[in-house]
XYZ file of C-alpha atoms in Angstrom:
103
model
C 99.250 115.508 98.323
C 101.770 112.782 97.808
C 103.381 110.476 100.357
C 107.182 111.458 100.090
C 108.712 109.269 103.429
C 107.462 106.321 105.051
C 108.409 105.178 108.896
C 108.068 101.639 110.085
C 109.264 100.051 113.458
C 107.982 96.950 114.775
C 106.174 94.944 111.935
C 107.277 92.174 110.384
C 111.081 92.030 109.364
C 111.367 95.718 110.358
C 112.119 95.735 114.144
C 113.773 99.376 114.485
C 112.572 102.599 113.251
C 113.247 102.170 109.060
C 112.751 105.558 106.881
C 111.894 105.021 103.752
C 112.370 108.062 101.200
C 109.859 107.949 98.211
C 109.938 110.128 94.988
C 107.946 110.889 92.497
C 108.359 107.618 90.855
C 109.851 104.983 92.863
C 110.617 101.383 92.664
C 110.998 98.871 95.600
C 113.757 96.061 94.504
C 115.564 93.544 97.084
C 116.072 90.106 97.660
C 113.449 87.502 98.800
C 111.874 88.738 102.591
C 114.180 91.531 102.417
C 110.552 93.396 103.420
C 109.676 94.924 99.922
C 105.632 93.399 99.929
C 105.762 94.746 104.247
C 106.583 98.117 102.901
C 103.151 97.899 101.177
C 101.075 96.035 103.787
C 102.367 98.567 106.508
C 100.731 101.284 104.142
C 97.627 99.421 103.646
C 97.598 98.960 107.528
C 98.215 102.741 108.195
C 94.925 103.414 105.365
C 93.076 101.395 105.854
C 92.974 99.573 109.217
C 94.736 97.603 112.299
C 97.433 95.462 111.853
C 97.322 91.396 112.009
C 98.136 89.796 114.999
C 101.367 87.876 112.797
C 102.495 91.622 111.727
C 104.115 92.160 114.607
C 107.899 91.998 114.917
C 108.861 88.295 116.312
C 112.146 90.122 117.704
C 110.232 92.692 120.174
C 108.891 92.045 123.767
C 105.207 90.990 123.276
C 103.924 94.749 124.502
C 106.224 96.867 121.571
C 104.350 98.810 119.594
C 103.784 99.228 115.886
C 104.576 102.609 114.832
C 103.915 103.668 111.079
C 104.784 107.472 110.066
C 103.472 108.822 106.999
C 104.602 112.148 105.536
C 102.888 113.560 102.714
C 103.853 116.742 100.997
C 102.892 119.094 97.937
C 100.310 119.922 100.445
C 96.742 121.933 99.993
C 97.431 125.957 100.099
C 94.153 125.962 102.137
C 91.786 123.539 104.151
C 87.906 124.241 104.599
C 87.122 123.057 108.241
C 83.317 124.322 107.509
C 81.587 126.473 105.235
C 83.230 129.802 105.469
C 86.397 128.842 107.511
C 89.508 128.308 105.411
C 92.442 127.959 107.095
C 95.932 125.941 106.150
C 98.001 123.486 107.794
C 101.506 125.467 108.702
C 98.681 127.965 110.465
C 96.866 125.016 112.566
C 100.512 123.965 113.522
C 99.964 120.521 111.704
C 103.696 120.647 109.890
C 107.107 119.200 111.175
C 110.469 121.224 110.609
C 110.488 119.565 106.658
C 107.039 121.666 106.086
C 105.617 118.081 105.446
C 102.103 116.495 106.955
C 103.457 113.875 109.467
C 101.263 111.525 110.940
C-alpha cells in the first residue's frame, strides 16, 4: 500500500478542507509557514496518535473539528480476517469511487 492523497481541515495553518495529491516520489517545497512541516505532523497525528492542543486551527470556533483523510492505494488483492477467511477490500465495501482505501 502507498498513501497517494492526503486531507487536512482544521490544524494549524490549514483551516478548510486541503487535498494534497502524492506520487510516487514527491517533494514538499513552499515558503516559510506556508504548512510544509504540518503536512507531516498531521500524518504523524493520523499514525500515530491525537493531536496537540496548539494543532488546532486558531481561525475555527473552539468546538471545529480536526479532520485528516488518508487514501492509500496499490492495495492488497486479498485480506486474511482469520485463519481460513480471505476476503478483499472492494468485497467488504471498504473502497471509495477512486478504488482507493479512505480513512
Amino acid at each position: 500500500m502507498r498513501i497517494n492523497k492526503v486531507a487536512i481541515q482544521g490544524f494549524r495553518a490549514f483551516k478548510e478542507m486541503t487535498e494534497i495529491s502524492l506520487g510516487r516520489l514527491t517533494t514538499i517545497i513552499g515558503k516559510n509557514d506556508a504548512g510544509k512541516s504540518s503536512i507531516l505532523h498531521a500524518l504523524d497525528a493520523f499514525f500515530n496518535g491525537s493531536p496537540d492542543e496548539g494543532d488546532f486551527n486558531r481561525d475555527q470556533d473552539s468546538d471545529a473539528p480536526i479532520i485528516f483523510q488518508v487514501s492509500f492505494s496499490d492495495l492488497p488483492l486479498f485480506v486474511r480476517l482469520e485463519e481460513g477467511v480471505d476476503t478483499n477490500l472492494e468485497s467488504e465495501n471498504l473502497l471509495d469511487s477512486q478504488h482507493n482505501l479512505t480513512i
